[in-house]
Coordinates of C-alpha atoms and ligand atoms in Angstrom, one line a residue:
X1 CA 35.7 0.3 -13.3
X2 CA 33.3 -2.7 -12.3
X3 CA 32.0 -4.7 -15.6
X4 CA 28.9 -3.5 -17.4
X5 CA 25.7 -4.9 -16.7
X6 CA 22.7 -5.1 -18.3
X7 CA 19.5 -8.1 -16.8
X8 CA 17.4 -9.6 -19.6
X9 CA 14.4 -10.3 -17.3
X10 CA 12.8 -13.3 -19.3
X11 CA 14.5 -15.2 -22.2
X12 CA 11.9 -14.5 -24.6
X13 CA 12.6 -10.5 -24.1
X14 CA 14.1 -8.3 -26.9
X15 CA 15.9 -5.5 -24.1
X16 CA 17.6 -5.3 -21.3
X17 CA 18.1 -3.2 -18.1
X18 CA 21.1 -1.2 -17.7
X19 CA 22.4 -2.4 -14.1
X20 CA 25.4 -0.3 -14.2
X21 CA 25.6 3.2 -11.5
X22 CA 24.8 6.3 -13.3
X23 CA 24.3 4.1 -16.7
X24 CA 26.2 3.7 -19.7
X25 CA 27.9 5.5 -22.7
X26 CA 27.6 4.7 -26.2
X27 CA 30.0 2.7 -27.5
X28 CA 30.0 0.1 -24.1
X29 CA 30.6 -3.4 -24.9
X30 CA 28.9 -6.1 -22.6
X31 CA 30.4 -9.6 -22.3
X32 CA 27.5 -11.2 -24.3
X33 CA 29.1 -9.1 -27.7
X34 CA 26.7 -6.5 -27.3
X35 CA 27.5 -3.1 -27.9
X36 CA 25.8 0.3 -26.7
X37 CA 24.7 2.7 -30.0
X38 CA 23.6 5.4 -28.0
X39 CA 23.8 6.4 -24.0
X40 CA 21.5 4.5 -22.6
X41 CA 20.8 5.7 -18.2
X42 CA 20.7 3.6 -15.4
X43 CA 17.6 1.2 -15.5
X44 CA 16.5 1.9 -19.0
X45 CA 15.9 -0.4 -21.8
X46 CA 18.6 -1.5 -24.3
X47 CA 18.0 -3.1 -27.8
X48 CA 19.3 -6.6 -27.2
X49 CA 18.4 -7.4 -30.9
X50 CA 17.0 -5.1 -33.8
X51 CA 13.3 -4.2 -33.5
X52 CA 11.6 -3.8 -36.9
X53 CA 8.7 -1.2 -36.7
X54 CA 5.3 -2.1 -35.3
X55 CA 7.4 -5.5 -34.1
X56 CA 6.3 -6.2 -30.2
X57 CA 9.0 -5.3 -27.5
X58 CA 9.0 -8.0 -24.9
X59 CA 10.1 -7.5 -21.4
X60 CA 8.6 -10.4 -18.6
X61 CA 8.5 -12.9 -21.9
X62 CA 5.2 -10.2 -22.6
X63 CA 4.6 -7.2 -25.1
X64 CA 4.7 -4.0 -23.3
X65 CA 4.5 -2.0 -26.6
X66 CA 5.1 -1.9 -30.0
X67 CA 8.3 -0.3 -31.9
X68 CA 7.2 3.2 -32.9
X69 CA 10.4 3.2 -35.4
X70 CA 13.0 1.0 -36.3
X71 CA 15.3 0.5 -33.6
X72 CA 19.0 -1.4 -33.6
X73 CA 20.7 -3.5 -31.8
X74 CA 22.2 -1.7 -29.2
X75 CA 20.0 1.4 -28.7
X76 CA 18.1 3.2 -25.8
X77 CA 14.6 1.9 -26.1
X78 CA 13.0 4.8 -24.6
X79 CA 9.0 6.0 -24.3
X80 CA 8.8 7.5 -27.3
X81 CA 9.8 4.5 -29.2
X82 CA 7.0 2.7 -28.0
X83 CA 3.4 2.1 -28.6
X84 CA 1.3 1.6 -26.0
X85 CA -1.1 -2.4 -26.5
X86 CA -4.4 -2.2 -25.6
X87 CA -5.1 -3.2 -22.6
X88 CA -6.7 -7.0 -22.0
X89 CA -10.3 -7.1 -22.8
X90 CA -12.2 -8.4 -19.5
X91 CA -13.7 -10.8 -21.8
X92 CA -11.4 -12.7 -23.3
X93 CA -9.4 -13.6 -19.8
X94 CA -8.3 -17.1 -18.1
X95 CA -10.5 -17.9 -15.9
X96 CA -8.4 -19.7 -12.9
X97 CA -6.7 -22.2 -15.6
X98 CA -3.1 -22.0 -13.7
X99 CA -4.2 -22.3 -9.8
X100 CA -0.9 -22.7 -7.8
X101 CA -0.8 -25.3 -5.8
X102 CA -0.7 -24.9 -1.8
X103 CA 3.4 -24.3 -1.0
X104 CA 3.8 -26.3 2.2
X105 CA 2.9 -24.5 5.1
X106 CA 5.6 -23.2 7.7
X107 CA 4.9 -23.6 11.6
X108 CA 6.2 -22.1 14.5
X109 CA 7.0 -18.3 12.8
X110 CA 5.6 -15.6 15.9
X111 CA 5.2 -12.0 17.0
X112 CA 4.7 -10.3 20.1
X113 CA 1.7 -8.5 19.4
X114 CA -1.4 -6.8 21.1
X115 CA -4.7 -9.2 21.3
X116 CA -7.8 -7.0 20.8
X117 CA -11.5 -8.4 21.9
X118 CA -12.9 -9.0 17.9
X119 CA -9.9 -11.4 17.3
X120 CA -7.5 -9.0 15.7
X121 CA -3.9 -8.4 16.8
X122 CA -2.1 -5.4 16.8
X123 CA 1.6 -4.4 15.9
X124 CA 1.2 -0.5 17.9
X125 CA -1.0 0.4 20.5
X126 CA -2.9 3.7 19.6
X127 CA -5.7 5.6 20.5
X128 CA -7.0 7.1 17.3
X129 CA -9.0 10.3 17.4
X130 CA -11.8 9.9 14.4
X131 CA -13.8 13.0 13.2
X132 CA -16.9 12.8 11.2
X133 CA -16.3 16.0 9.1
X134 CA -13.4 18.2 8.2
X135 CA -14.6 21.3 10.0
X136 CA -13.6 20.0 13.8
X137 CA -9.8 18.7 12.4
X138 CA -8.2 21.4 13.5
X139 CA -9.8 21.5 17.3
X140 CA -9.0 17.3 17.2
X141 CA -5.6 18.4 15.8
X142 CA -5.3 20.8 18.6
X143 CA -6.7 18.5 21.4
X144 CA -4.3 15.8 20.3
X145 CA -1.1 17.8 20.2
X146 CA -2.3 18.3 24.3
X147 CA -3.2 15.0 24.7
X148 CA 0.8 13.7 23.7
X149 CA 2.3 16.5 25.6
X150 CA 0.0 16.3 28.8
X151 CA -0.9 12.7 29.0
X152 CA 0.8 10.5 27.0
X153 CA 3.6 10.2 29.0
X154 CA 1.6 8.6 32.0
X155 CA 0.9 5.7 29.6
X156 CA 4.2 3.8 28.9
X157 CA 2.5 0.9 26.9
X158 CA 0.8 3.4 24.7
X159 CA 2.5 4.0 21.9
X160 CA 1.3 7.4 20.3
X161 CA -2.2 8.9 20.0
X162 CA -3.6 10.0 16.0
X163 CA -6.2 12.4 14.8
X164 CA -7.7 10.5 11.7
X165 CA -8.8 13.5 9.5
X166 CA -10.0 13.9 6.1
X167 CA -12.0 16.1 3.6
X168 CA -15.2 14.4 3.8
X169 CA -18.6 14.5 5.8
X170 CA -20.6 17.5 4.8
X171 CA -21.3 19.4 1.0
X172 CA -21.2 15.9 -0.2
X173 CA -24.1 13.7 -1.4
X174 CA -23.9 11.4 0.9
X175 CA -26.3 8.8 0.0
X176 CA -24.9 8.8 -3.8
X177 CA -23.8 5.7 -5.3
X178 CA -20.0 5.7 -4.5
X179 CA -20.5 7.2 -1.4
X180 CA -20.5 4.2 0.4
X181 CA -17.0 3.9 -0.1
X182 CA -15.8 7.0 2.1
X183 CA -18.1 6.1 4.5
X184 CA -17.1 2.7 5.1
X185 CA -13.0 3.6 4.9
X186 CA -13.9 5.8 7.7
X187 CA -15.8 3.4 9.9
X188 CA -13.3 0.1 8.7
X189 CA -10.3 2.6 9.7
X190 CA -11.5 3.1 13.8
X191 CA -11.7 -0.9 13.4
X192 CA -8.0 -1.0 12.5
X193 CA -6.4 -3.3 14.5
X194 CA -3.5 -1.4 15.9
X195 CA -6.4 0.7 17.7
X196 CA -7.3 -1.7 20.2
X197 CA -10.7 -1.0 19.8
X198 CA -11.0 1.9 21.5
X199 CA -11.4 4.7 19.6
X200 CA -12.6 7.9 20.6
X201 CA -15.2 9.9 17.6
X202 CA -15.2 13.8 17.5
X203 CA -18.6 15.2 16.0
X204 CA -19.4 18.8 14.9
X205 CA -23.5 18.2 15.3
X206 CA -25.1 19.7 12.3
X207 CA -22.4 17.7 9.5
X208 CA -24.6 15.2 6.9
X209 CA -22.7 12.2 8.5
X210 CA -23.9 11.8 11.7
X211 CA -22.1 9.5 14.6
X212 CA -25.1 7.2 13.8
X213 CA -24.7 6.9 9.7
X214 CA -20.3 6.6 10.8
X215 CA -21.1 4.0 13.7
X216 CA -24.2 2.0 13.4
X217 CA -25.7 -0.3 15.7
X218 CA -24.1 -3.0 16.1
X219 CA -21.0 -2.7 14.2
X220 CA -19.1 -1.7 17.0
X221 CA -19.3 -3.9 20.0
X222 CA -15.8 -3.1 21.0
X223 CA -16.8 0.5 21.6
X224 CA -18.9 -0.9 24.4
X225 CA -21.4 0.4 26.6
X226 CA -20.6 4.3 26.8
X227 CA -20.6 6.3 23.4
X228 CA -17.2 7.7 23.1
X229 CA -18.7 10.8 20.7
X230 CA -18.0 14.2 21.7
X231 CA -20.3 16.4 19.7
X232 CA -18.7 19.8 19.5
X233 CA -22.3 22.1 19.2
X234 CA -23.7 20.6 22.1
X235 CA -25.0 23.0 25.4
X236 CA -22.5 21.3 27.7
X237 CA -19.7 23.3 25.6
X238 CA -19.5 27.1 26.7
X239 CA -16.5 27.6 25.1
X240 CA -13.1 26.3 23.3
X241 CA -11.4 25.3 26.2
X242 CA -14.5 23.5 27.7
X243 CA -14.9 21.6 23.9
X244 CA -10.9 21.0 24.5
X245 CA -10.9 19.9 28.0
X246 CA -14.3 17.4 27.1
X247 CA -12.2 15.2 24.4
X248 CA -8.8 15.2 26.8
X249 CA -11.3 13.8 29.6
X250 CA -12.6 10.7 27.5
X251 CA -9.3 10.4 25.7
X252 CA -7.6 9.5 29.4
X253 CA -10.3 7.6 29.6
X254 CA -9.4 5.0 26.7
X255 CA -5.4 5.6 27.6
X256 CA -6.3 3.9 31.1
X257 CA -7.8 1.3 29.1
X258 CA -5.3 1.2 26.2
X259 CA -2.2 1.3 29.1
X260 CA -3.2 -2.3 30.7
X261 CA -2.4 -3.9 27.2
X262 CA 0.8 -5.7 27.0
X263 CA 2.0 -8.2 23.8
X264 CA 1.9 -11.3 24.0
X265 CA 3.3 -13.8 21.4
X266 CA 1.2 -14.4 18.4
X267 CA 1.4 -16.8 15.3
X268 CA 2.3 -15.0 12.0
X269 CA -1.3 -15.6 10.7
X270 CA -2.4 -12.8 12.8
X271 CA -0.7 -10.5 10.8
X272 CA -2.5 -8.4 7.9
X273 CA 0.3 -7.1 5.6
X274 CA -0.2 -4.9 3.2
X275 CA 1.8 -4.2 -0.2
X276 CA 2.2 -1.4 -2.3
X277 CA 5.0 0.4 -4.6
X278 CA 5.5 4.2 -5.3
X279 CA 8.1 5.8 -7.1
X280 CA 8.6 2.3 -9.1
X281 CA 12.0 2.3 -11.8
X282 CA 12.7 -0.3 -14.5
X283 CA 14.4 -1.9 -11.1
X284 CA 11.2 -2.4 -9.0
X285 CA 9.9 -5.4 -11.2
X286 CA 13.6 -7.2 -11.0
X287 CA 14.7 -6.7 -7.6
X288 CA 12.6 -5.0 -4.5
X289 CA 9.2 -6.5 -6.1
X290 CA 10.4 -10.2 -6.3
X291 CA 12.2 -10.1 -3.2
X292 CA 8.5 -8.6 -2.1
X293 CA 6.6 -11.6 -3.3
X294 CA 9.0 -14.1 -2.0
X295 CA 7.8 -13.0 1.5
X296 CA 4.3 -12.6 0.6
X297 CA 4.8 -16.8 -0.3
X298 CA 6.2 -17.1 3.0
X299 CA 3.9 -14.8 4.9
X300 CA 0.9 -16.9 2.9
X301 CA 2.6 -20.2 3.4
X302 CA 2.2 -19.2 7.4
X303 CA -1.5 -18.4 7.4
X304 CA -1.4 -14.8 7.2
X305 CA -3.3 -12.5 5.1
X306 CA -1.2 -10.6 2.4
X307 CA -3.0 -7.6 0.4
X308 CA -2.0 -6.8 -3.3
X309 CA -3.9 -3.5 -4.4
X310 CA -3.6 -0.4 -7.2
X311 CA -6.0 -1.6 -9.7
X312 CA -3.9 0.9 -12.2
X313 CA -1.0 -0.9 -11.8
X314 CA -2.6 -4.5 -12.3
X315 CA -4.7 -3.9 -15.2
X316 CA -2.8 -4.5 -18.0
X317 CA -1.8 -8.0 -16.0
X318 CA -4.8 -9.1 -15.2
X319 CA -4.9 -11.8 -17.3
X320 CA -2.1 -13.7 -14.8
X321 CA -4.5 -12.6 -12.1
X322 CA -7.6 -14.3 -12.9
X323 CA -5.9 -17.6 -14.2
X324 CA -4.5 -17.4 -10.7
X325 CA -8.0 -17.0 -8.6
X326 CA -8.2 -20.0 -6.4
X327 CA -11.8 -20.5 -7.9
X328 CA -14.2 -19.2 -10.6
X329 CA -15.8 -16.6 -8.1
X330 CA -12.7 -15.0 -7.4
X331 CA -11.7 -14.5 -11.0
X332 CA -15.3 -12.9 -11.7
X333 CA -15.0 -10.7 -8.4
X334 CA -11.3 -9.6 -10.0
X335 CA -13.1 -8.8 -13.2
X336 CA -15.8 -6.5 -11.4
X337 CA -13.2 -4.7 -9.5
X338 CA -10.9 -3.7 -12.6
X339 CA -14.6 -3.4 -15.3
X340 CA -15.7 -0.9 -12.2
X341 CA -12.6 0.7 -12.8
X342 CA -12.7 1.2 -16.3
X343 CA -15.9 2.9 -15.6
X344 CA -15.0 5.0 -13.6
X345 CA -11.6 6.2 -15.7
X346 CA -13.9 6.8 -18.7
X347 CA -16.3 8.9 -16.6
X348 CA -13.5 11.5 -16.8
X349 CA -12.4 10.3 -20.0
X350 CA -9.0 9.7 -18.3
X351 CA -6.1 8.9 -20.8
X352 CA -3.9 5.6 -20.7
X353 CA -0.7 7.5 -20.6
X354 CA -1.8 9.6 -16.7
X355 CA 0.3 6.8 -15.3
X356 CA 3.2 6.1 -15.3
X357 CA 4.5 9.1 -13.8
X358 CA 7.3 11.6 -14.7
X359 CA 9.5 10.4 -12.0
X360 CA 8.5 6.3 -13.5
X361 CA 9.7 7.8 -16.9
X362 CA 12.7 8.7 -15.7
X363 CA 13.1 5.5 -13.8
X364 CA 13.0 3.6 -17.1
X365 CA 9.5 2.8 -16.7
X366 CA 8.3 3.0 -20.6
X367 CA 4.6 2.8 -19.6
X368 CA 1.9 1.2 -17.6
X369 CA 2.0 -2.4 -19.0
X370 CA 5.5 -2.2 -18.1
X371 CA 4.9 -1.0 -14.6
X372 CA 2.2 -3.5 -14.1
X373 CA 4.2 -6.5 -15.0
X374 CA 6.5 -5.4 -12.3
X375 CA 3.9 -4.4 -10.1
X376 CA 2.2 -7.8 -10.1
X377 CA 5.5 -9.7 -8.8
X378 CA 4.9 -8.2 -5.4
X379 CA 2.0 -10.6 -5.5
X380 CA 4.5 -13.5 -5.3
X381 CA 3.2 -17.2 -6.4
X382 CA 0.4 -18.1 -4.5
X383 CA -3.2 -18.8 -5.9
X384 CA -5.3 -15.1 -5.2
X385 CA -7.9 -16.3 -2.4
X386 CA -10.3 -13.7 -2.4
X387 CA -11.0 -9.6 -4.0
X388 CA -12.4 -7.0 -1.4
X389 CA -13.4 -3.6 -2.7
X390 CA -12.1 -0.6 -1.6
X391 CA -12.2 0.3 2.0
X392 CA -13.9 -3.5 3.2
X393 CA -12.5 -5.0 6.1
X394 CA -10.7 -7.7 4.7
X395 CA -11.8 -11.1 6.8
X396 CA -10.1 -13.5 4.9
X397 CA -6.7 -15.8 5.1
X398 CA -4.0 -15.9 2.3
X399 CA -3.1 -13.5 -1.0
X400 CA -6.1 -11.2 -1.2
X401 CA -6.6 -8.4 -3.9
X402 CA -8.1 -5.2 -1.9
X403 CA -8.9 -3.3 -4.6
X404 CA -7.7 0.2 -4.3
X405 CA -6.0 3.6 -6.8
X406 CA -2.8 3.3 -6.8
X407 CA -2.1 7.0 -5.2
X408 CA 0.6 6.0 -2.6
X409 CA -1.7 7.6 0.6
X410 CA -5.3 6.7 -0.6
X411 CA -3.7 3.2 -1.5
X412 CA -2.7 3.0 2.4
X413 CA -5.5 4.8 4.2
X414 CA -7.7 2.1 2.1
X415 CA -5.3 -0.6 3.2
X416 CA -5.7 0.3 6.8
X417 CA -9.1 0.0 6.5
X418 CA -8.9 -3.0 5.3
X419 CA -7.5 -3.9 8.5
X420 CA -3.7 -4.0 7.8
X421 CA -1.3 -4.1 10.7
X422 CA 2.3 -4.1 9.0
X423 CA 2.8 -2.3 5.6
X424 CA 5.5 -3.1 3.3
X425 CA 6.3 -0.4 0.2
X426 CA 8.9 -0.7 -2.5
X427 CA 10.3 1.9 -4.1
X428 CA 12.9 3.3 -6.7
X429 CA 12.8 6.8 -7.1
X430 CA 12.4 6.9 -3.5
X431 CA 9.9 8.5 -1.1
X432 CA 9.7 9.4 2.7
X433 CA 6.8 8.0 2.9
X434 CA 5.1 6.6 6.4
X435 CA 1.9 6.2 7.9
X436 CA 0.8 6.9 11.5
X437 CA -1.3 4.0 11.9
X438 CA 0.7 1.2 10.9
X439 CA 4.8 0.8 10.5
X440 CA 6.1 0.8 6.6
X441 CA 9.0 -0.9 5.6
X442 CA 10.4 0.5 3.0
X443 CA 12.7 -1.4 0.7
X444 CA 14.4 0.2 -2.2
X445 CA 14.7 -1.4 -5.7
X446 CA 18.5 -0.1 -6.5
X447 CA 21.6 0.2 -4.0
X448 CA 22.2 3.6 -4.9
X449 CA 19.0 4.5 -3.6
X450 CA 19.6 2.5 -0.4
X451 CA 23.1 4.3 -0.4
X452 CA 21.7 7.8 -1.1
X453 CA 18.6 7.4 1.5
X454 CA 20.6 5.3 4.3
X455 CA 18.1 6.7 7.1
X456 CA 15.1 6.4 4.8
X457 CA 15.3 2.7 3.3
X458 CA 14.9 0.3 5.7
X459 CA 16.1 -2.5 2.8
X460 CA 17.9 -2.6 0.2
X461 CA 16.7 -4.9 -2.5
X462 CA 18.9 -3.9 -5.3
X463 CA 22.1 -6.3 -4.7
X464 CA 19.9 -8.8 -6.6
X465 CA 20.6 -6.7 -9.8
X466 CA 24.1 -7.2 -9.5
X467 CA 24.4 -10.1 -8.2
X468 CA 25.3 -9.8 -4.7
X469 CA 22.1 -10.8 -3.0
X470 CA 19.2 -13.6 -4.3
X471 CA 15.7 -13.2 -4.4
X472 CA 14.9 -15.4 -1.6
X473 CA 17.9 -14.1 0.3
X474 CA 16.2 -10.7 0.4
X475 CA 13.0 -12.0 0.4
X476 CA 13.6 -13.8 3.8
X477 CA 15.2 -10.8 5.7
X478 CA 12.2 -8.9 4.5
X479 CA 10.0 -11.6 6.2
X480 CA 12.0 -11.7 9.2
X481 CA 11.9 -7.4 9.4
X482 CA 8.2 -7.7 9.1
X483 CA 8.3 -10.2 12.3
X484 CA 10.9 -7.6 14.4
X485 CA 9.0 -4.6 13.2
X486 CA 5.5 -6.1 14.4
X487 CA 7.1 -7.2 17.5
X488 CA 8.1 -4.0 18.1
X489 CA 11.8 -4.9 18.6
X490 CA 13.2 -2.9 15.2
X491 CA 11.9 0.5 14.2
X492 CA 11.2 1.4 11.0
X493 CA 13.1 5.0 9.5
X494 CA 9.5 6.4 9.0
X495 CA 8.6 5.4 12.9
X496 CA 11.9 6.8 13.7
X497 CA 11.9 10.3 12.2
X498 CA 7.8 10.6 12.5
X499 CA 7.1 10.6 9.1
X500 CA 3.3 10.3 8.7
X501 CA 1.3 11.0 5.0
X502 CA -1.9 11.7 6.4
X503 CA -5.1 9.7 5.6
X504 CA -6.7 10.3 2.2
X505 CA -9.7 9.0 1.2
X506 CA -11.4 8.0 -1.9
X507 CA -14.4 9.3 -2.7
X508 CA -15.8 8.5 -6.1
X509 CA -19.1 10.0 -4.9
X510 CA -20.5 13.7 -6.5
X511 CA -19.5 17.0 -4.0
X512 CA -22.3 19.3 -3.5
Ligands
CA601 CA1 1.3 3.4 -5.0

């Protein structure tokens, strides 16, 4: 029987986190004296002192709620002992008054990547199928199962070819405010840089957004001269097959020109990683997380861009956002992202407690201050160098916040517009998660996760818990898998078994 464990995350906290497999019963005594008063599961919250009531639990050296009762030493401090804090007013924050200095920067780190003509650099090499309305998904669905079957395997250095589908494009006000966001996720995603600009658009004819409103002039110099639009209602089509055989024509086309592409090696400031969590436990915030931000340093520290988004899950710690904007502009850009936000929750008259999630609960997670706190450590150390709103193409260098939801496929399908090539997600309930258009590496926040979900979990960050594995240990294989994987030397378990959540997009715009 190995020794129990508990982690006090910060000095100044009043619980701990039950390391131990399967957790603990009452009655366990822990090195430090302590000893259990109830069960307490694996990853929950122990009483490391008595907690009068109304006194503030303290997890991160920070109160992520208030004692509901009076709790003793040694008990399971679960949800229902705790009252939720308000969260911070956008008022009353630090306004870039701890601004990390530059780490010193790292040379020489490369990938073998694909160069596209706007200056971006690919990981895959796709040809993406866009649509501008739901109605013609399934014939671009249809076209593009024939399209990997028939053609594909002509073109060796093309590595798979997507229909990017969604709900949007017609019985929606389209000239709404909010609707600019759909619109712009769309056009931002056929930008993506694992395209190589050249993407092919499929049009019904009659939808609200036209080609034009989804591509205007001169946003898209890489689609060049011809138009690749295929418009479904127009007189050339006399039937199914002729609408079918029209979009397999153009899409050789592109694969001719998408086939002559070959990687070449590439600093890692080309690459555009984006991070994100789903299924977080009491874990994610000790372990997978830190490891997380410990690349994200290095990734910064050699000039690429990393993006930190979910504005649920940063809210309650904003406050060690802003004091970390790299200037005043960028703290009052962070501010109009989450006040937006807040807006738009109260619109629906959305309640504090919608996240965190069962699954979180059960994970330890008490509530969203707690899961933010964790959240945030993905962000690493770096000063934040610029906020992008949800679905902009991100243009700059260093740790960016591309405000997103935190939903795990509208979080991704906004990243990707943003222009990510390499995704990175943490996780500790698990998920299967994948997308099509850029690899995810998934890293797990406990070993018996990684252990449970061998062929899922491409790391496993939970050896930090127990000891076996540092932060920076973990933190530097995850760098070094981001290089392989973008390279494309290592396959991700979602790349390897197909597994690809399919583009949702945010629309905070009125249906009609
Ligand atoms: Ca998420």
């Amino acid at each position: 029987m190995p020794q129990p464990l508990y982690i006090r995350t910060h000095p100044r906290d009043n619980v701990g986190i039950i390391v131990s497999e399967g957790g603990l019963s009452s009655g366990t005594s822990f090195a430090s004296g302590l000893v259990l008063v109830d069960a307490v599961p694996e990853a929950h919250k122990v009483a490391l002192t008595a907690i009068g009531r109304g006194e503030p639990i303290l997890r991160y050296g920070v109160v992520i709620g208030y004692a509901a009762a009076p709790i003793a030493r040694g008990a399971w401090v679960h949800a229902d002992l705790m009252r939720l804090p308000q969260p911070p007013n956008l008022d009353q924050l630090p306004i870039s008054t701890a601004i990390p200095e530059p780490l010193p920067p790292l040379e020489g780190r490369t990938f073998e990547g694909f160069v596209n003509e706007d200056g971006s650099v690919g990981t895959k090499n796709i040809l993406g199928i866009t649509t501008t309305v739901q109605c013609v998904a399934p014939t671009v669905e249809y076209a593009a199962k024939r399209i990997k079957a028939e053609l594909l395997p002509r073109y060796r250095n093309v590595d798979d070819v997507i229909a990017i589908t969604h709900a949007y494009g017609c019985g929606v006000a389209i000239e709404a405010s909010g609707a600019e966001i759909p619109i712009r996720t769309l056009r931002n995603l056929i930008l993506n840089p694992n395209l190589g600009g050249a993407p092919l658009v499929v049009s019904l004819g009659c939808e609200k957004l036209q080609p034009e409103k989804l591509l205007p002039d001169g946003a898209f110099p890489i689609l060049g001269a011809k138009p690749y639009v295929v418009r479904l209602q127009d007189e050339q089509h006399r039937s199914f097959e002729g609408m079918v055989t029209n979009i397999m024509q153009m899409a050789e086309e592109r694969l001719q020109i998408l086939d002559q592409r070959k990687r070449v090696t590439r600093p890692a400031s080309d690459l555009v990683v984006g991070l994100q969590c789903g299924g977080s436990d009491a874990f994610s915030g000790v372990t997978a997380n830190p490891a997380v931000g410990y690349a994200a340093d290095l990734l910064v520290r050699s000039g690429a861009t990393v993006m930190f988004s979910e504005i649920t899950e940063v809210r309650d710690a904003i406050g060690i956002l802003t004091a970390r904007a790299a200037n005043q502009e960028i703290a009052h850009e962070l501010i109009q992202q989450m006040a937006w936000y807040d807006r738009y929750l109260e619109r629906d008259a959305v309640d504090r407690s919608a996240n965190p999630t069962p699954g979180n609960k059960k994970g330890g997670l008490a509530n969203v201050v707690e899961k933010a706190l964790g959240s945030v450590a993905k962000a690493g150390t770096t000063a934040i160098a610029g906020v992008f709103g949800p679905g902009e193409r991100v243009t700059k260098n260093g740790l960016i916040f591309a405000a997103t939801p935190a939903s795990d496929f509208i979080c991704g399908t906004l990243q990707l517009a943003a222009s990510m090539n390499m995704h990175v997600f943490t996780t500790g309930r698990g998920t299967p998660y994948g997308l099509a258009m850029a690899p995810v590496i998934k890293v797990a926040s406990r070993t018996s996760l990684a252990r449970q979900w061998p062929d899922l979990i491409d790391i496993d960050a939970g050896s930090i818990a127990t000891g076996g594995a540092t932060v920076r240990e973990v933190g530097e294989q995850i760098f070094q898998t981001i290089l392989d994987v973008a390279s494309g030397r290592r396959k991700t378990w979602a790349d390897h078994w197909g597994l690809h959540n399919e583009c949702v997009l945010f629309n905070p715009a009125p249906i009609t």
